[in-house]
């Protein structure tokens, strides 16, 4: 298990550990409740979605960011403002598709996976799948349907964690948000 | 570093998820107890881990009261961003910690309406405290009570 060697007792940092440890306990509980990793991934995504639809309001209230003009601006706001505000990291935005509707967020470090190792029998578990749900839920509340998934995961041996986001369509205002 | 509000959202979602899952499986009576103990168990393991991190460098505690003061001040500040408002004891092993503005409950409206729902949101925190104390060498039972706010 990798341990942080930083010894400061900064309360923000400790709070981050609370979040990380709580998330770990949650994933453990889900693995116990459901037999297979696919089901756990789905549950994490659903929970993330529910968190995302509320988190976006908190974000909009605190960041005073206006409406984004296009998907590129959205990507920048997500990476530079949202991730910084909530997780204290700034992923880089890369790998834009030629059509400009798909991009990758590269996370050098993922606070959710501090102290975490995936055991061998859970190799298909997407540990941080909550993040995908959060992004999907939050963007749906601002009328964007997106598909979010992990392309690379540092827990599964890759160097970095890469989240791939694809714009699907703009959601009409008068349709109620999908209920999950 | 992770923002405070993230933990609150995650906690709310955890509580709602555990209850939804149990409701779709068995009868209601048995479920309440298992839900609470599942949440408490999660809190217990997290509390054990957290207290290890917090007290890595500090000297060992003189006695029980010292431990309780640590919980009231440093531990509570790190977890809930404020100190405990009131600590009482009967000097025979019972301690009452009073928090007048518990951060995980401020989202619920005050008054009697949601009093029954409050324990769900307290189970995890009870587990946190029990886990922390267990790793400090104290075996204990942690219970929580909510009283309605005067309007």
Coordinates of C-alpha atoms in Angstrom, one line a residue:
Chain A
X1 CA 0.0 0.0 0.0
X2 CA 1.5 3.4 -0.9
X3 CA 1.4 5.7 2.1
X4 CA 1.7 9.5 1.9
X5 CA 4.9 10.6 3.5
X6 CA 3.7 14.2 4.0
X7 CA 3.4 14.9 7.7
X8 CA 1.6 18.2 7.8
X9 CA -1.7 18.2 9.7
X10 CA -3.3 20.6 7.3
X11 CA -7.0 20.2 8.0
X12 CA -8.0 20.4 4.3
X13 CA -5.6 17.6 3.6
X14 CA -7.1 15.5 6.4
X15 CA -10.5 16.2 5.1
X16 CA -9.4 14.8 1.8
X17 CA -8.3 11.6 3.5
X18 CA -11.7 11.4 5.1
X19 CA -13.2 11.5 1.6
X20 CA -10.8 9.1 0.2
X21 CA -11.2 6.6 3.0
X22 CA -15.0 7.0 2.9
X23 CA -15.0 6.3 -0.8
X24 CA -12.9 3.2 -0.2
X25 CA -15.2 1.9 2.4
X26 CA -18.1 2.5 0.0
X27 CA -16.5 0.6 -2.8
X28 CA -15.6 -2.3 -0.4
X29 CA -19.2 -2.4 0.7
X30 CA -20.5 -2.5 -2.9
X31 CA -18.1 -5.3 -3.7
X32 CA -19.5 -7.2 -0.8
X33 CA -23.1 -6.6 -1.8
X34 CA -22.8 -7.3 -5.5
X35 CA -21.2 -10.4 -7.0
X36 CA -19.5 -9.0 -10.0
X37 CA -17.5 -5.9 -10.9
X38 CA -19.8 -4.8 -13.7
X39 CA -22.6 -4.4 -11.3
X40 CA -20.4 -2.4 -8.9
X41 CA -19.3 -0.2 -11.8
X42 CA -22.9 0.4 -12.6
X43 CA -23.8 1.3 -9.1
X44 CA -20.9 3.7 -8.7
X45 CA -21.9 5.4 -11.9
X46 CA -25.5 5.7 -10.7
X47 CA -24.4 7.2 -7.4
X48 CA -22.0 9.5 -9.2
X49 CA -24.9 10.7 -11.4
X50 CA -27.0 11.5 -8.3
X51 CA -24.1 13.4 -6.7
X52 CA -23.4 15.2 -10.0
X53 CA -26.9 16.6 -10.5
X54 CA -26.6 18.3 -7.1
X55 CA -22.9 19.1 -7.3
X56 CA -23.4 21.3 -10.4
X57 CA -25.6 23.7 -8.4
X58 CA -23.0 24.0 -5.8
X59 CA -20.4 24.5 -8.5
X60 CA -22.4 27.2 -10.3
X61 CA -23.1 29.0 -7.1
X62 CA -19.5 29.1 -6.0
X63 CA -17.6 29.6 -9.2
X64 CA -19.6 32.3 -11.0
X65 CA -18.7 30.8 -14.3
X66 CA -21.1 31.8 -17.0
X67 CA -22.7 29.7 -19.7
X68 CA -20.0 27.9 -21.9
X69 CA -20.1 28.8 -25.6
X70 CA -19.0 25.4 -26.8
X71 CA -17.6 22.1 -25.8
X72 CA -14.0 23.3 -25.7
X73 CA -14.9 25.9 -23.2
X74 CA -16.8 23.3 -21.2
X75 CA -13.7 21.1 -21.2
X76 CA -11.5 23.9 -19.9
X77 CA -13.9 24.8 -17.2
X78 CA -14.2 21.2 -16.0
X79 CA -10.4 20.8 -15.9
X80 CA -9.3 24.1 -14.6
X81 CA -12.1 25.2 -12.3
X82 CA -14.2 22.2 -11.3
X83 CA -11.5 19.6 -10.7
X84 CA -9.4 22.3 -9.0
X85 CA -12.2 23.3 -6.7
X86 CA -13.4 19.9 -5.7
X87 CA -10.4 17.6 -5.9
X88 CA -7.5 20.1 -5.8
X89 CA -6.0 18.8 -9.0
X90 CA -5.9 20.2 -12.5
X91 CA -6.1 17.6 -15.2
X92 CA -4.9 18.4 -18.7
X93 CA -7.3 18.5 -21.7
X94 CA -5.9 16.6 -24.7
X95 CA -6.6 14.3 -27.5
X96 CA -9.4 16.3 -29.1
X97 CA -11.2 14.4 -31.9
X98 CA -11.2 16.0 -35.3
X99 CA -14.9 16.8 -35.0
X100 CA -14.2 18.5 -31.6
X101 CA -16.8 16.5 -29.8
X102 CA -14.5 14.2 -27.8
X103 CA -11.5 14.9 -25.5
X104 CA -9.5 13.3 -22.8
X105 CA -8.8 14.5 -19.3
X106 CA -5.4 13.3 -18.1
X107 CA -5.0 13.1 -14.4
X108 CA -1.4 12.8 -13.2
X109 CA -2.7 11.9 -9.7
X110 CA -6.1 10.7 -8.6
X111 CA -7.0 11.6 -5.0
X112 CA -9.6 8.9 -4.9
X113 CA -7.0 6.1 -5.1
X114 CA -4.6 7.2 -2.4
X115 CA -3.8 4.1 -0.3
X116 CA -5.6 1.9 -2.8
X117 CA -4.5 -1.3 -4.5
X118 CA -6.8 -3.4 -6.6
X119 CA -6.7 -7.1 -5.7
X120 CA -6.4 -9.6 -8.5
X121 CA -9.9 -10.8 -8.4
X122 CA -11.3 -7.4 -9.2
X123 CA -9.4 -6.6 -12.4
X124 CA -12.5 -5.3 -14.2
X125 CA -13.5 -3.0 -11.4
X126 CA -13.4 0.7 -12.4
X127 CA -12.6 2.0 -9.0
X128 CA -13.2 5.7 -9.7
X129 CA -16.3 5.2 -11.7
X130 CA -18.1 7.6 -9.4
X131 CA -16.3 10.4 -11.2
X132 CA -17.8 9.4 -14.6
X133 CA -21.3 9.5 -13.1
X134 CA -20.6 12.9 -11.5
X135 CA -19.5 14.4 -14.7
X136 CA -22.4 12.9 -16.6
X137 CA -25.0 14.0 -14.1
X138 CA -23.5 17.5 -13.7
X139 CA -23.4 18.1 -17.5
X140 CA -26.9 16.8 -18.0
X141 CA -28.1 19.5 -15.7
X142 CA -26.6 22.1 -18.0
X143 CA -28.3 20.5 -21.0
X144 CA -25.4 18.4 -22.3
X145 CA -25.7 14.7 -22.8
X146 CA -22.2 13.2 -22.6
X147 CA -20.6 9.8 -22.5
X148 CA -17.8 9.5 -19.9
X149 CA -15.5 6.6 -19.4
X150 CA -12.1 5.7 -18.2
X151 CA -9.6 5.1 -21.0
X152 CA -6.6 4.5 -18.7
X153 CA -6.5 3.8 -15.0
X154 CA -3.4 4.1 -12.8
X155 CA -4.8 1.5 -10.5
X156 CA -4.7 -1.0 -13.3
X157 CA -1.1 -0.4 -14.2
X158 CA -1.3 2.6 -16.6
X159 CA 1.0 5.6 -16.0
X160 CA -1.8 8.1 -15.8
X161 CA -5.5 8.1 -15.4
X162 CA -7.4 9.2 -18.5
X163 CA -11.0 10.0 -18.7
X164 CA -12.6 10.2 -22.2
X165 CA -15.5 12.5 -22.6
X166 CA -17.7 12.4 -25.7
X167 CA -20.4 15.0 -26.4
X168 CA -23.6 13.3 -27.6
X169 CA -26.2 16.0 -28.0
X170 CA -27.7 19.1 -26.5
X171 CA -30.7 18.3 -24.3
X172 CA -33.9 20.2 -25.0
X173 CA -34.9 22.4 -22.1
X174 CA -38.5 21.2 -21.9
X175 CA -37.7 17.5 -21.5
X176 CA -37.4 16.3 -17.9
X177 CA -33.9 15.0 -17.0
X178 CA -33.7 11.2 -17.2
X179 CA -34.4 9.4 -14.0
X180 CA -31.8 6.8 -13.1
Chain B
X1 CA -7.3 18.4 -1.8
X2 CA -10.8 17.2 -1.8
X3 CA -13.4 19.8 -0.9
X4 CA -15.6 19.4 2.2
X5 CA -18.8 19.5 0.3
X6 CA -17.8 16.4 -1.6
X7 CA -17.8 14.3 1.6
X8 CA -21.2 15.6 2.5
X9 CA -22.6 14.7 -0.9
X10 CA -21.0 11.3 -0.9
X11 CA -22.3 10.6 2.6
X12 CA -25.9 11.5 1.6
X13 CA -25.6 9.3 -1.5
X14 CA -24.2 6.4 0.6
X15 CA -27.1 6.6 3.1
X16 CA -29.7 6.8 0.3
X17 CA -28.1 3.9 -1.6
X18 CA -27.9 1.6 1.3
X19 CA -31.5 2.1 2.2
X20 CA -32.7 1.8 -1.3
X21 CA -30.9 -1.5 -1.8
X22 CA -32.2 -3.0 1.3
X23 CA -35.7 -1.9 0.6
X24 CA -35.7 -3.7 -2.7
X25 CA -34.6 -6.9 -1.1
X26 CA -36.2 -7.9 2.1
X27 CA -38.8 -6.8 4.7
X28 CA -38.5 -3.4 6.3
X29 CA -38.0 -4.3 10.0
X30 CA -34.8 -6.3 9.5
X31 CA -33.6 -3.8 7.1
X32 CA -33.3 -0.8 9.4
X33 CA -30.9 -2.6 11.7
X34 CA -28.8 -4.0 8.9
X35 CA -28.6 -0.6 7.1
X36 CA -27.5 1.1 10.3
X37 CA -24.9 -1.5 11.1
X38 CA -23.6 -1.5 7.5
X39 CA -23.1 2.3 7.7
X40 CA -21.7 2.0 11.2
X41 CA -19.3 -0.7 10.1
X42 CA -18.0 1.5 7.2
X43 CA -17.5 4.4 9.6
X44 CA -15.7 2.1 12.0
X45 CA -13.0 1.1 9.5
X46 CA -12.6 4.6 8.2
X47 CA -12.3 5.9 11.8
X48 CA -9.6 3.4 12.6
X49 CA -7.6 4.5 9.6
X50 CA -8.1 8.2 10.2
X51 CA -7.0 8.1 13.8
X52 CA -3.9 6.3 12.8
X53 CA -3.1 9.2 10.4
X54 CA -3.9 11.9 12.9
X55 CA -2.0 10.6 15.8
X56 CA 1.1 9.3 13.9
X57 CA 3.4 11.9 15.5
X58 CA 1.7 12.9 18.7
X59 CA 2.7 11.4 22.1
X60 CA 0.4 8.9 23.8
X61 CA -2.5 10.1 25.8
X62 CA -2.4 10.4 29.6
X63 CA -5.9 9.1 30.3
X64 CA -9.4 8.7 29.0
X65 CA -10.3 12.3 29.5
X66 CA -7.3 13.3 27.4
X67 CA -8.4 11.1 24.6
X68 CA -11.9 12.5 24.8
X69 CA -10.5 16.1 24.6
X70 CA -8.5 15.1 21.6
X71 CA -11.7 13.7 20.0
X72 CA -13.6 16.9 20.8
X73 CA -11.0 19.2 19.4
X74 CA -8.5 17.9 16.8
X75 CA -10.5 14.9 15.5
X76 CA -13.8 16.8 15.3
X77 CA -12.1 19.7 13.6
X78 CA -10.5 17.6 11.0
X79 CA -13.6 15.6 10.2
X80 CA -16.4 18.1 10.7
X81 CA -14.5 21.4 10.5
X82 CA -15.5 22.6 14.0
X83 CA -15.0 21.7 17.6
X84 CA -17.4 19.9 19.9
X85 CA -19.5 22.6 21.7
X86 CA -19.9 20.8 25.0
X87 CA -18.3 17.8 26.7
X88 CA -19.9 16.3 29.8
X89 CA -18.9 13.3 31.8
X90 CA -20.0 11.4 34.8
X91 CA -16.4 10.4 35.5
X92 CA -17.5 6.8 35.4
X93 CA -17.0 6.1 31.8
X94 CA -19.8 7.9 30.1
X95 CA -19.1 11.0 28.0
X96 CA -21.6 13.2 26.3
X97 CA -20.4 15.1 23.3
X98 CA -22.7 17.8 22.1
X99 CA -22.5 19.4 18.7
X100 CA -25.0 22.2 18.2
X101 CA -24.5 22.4 14.5
X102 CA -23.7 19.0 13.1
X103 CA -22.6 19.5 9.5
X104 CA -24.2 16.3 8.2
X105 CA -27.6 17.3 9.5
X106 CA -27.7 21.0 8.7
X107 CA -29.2 20.1 5.3
X108 CA -32.2 18.6 6.9
X109 CA -34.9 21.0 7.9
X110 CA -35.2 21.7 11.6
X111 CA -38.4 20.7 13.5
X112 CA -39.8 17.3 14.3
X113 CA -40.6 16.2 10.7
X114 CA -37.4 14.5 9.9
X115 CA -36.3 13.5 13.4
X116 CA -36.9 9.8 12.6
X117 CA -34.7 10.0 9.5
X118 CA -31.8 11.6 11.4
X119 CA -30.3 8.4 12.8
X120 CA -29.6 7.2 9.3
X121 CA -27.3 10.1 8.9
X122 CA -25.6 9.6 12.2
X123 CA -24.8 5.9 11.9
X124 CA -21.7 6.6 9.9
X125 CA -20.4 9.2 12.2
X126 CA -21.0 7.0 15.2
X127 CA -18.9 4.4 13.5
X128 CA -16.2 6.9 12.9
X129 CA -15.9 7.8 16.5
X130 CA -16.1 4.2 17.6
X131 CA -13.3 3.2 15.2
X132 CA -11.1 6.1 16.3
X133 CA -11.5 5.2 19.9
X134 CA -11.0 1.5 19.3
X135 CA -7.6 2.2 17.7
X136 CA -6.7 4.4 20.7
X137 CA -7.4 1.5 22.9
X138 CA -10.9 2.2 24.2
X139 CA -13.7 -0.2 23.7
X140 CA -16.9 1.6 23.7
X141 CA -20.5 2.0 22.6
X142 CA -21.3 5.1 20.7
X143 CA -24.9 6.3 20.4
X144 CA -26.3 9.5 19.0
X145 CA -29.3 11.5 19.8
X146 CA -30.9 14.4 18.0
X147 CA -33.0 17.0 19.7
X148 CA -35.2 19.3 17.7
X149 CA -33.9 22.8 17.2
X150 CA -35.9 25.6 18.8
X151 CA -37.5 27.5 16.0

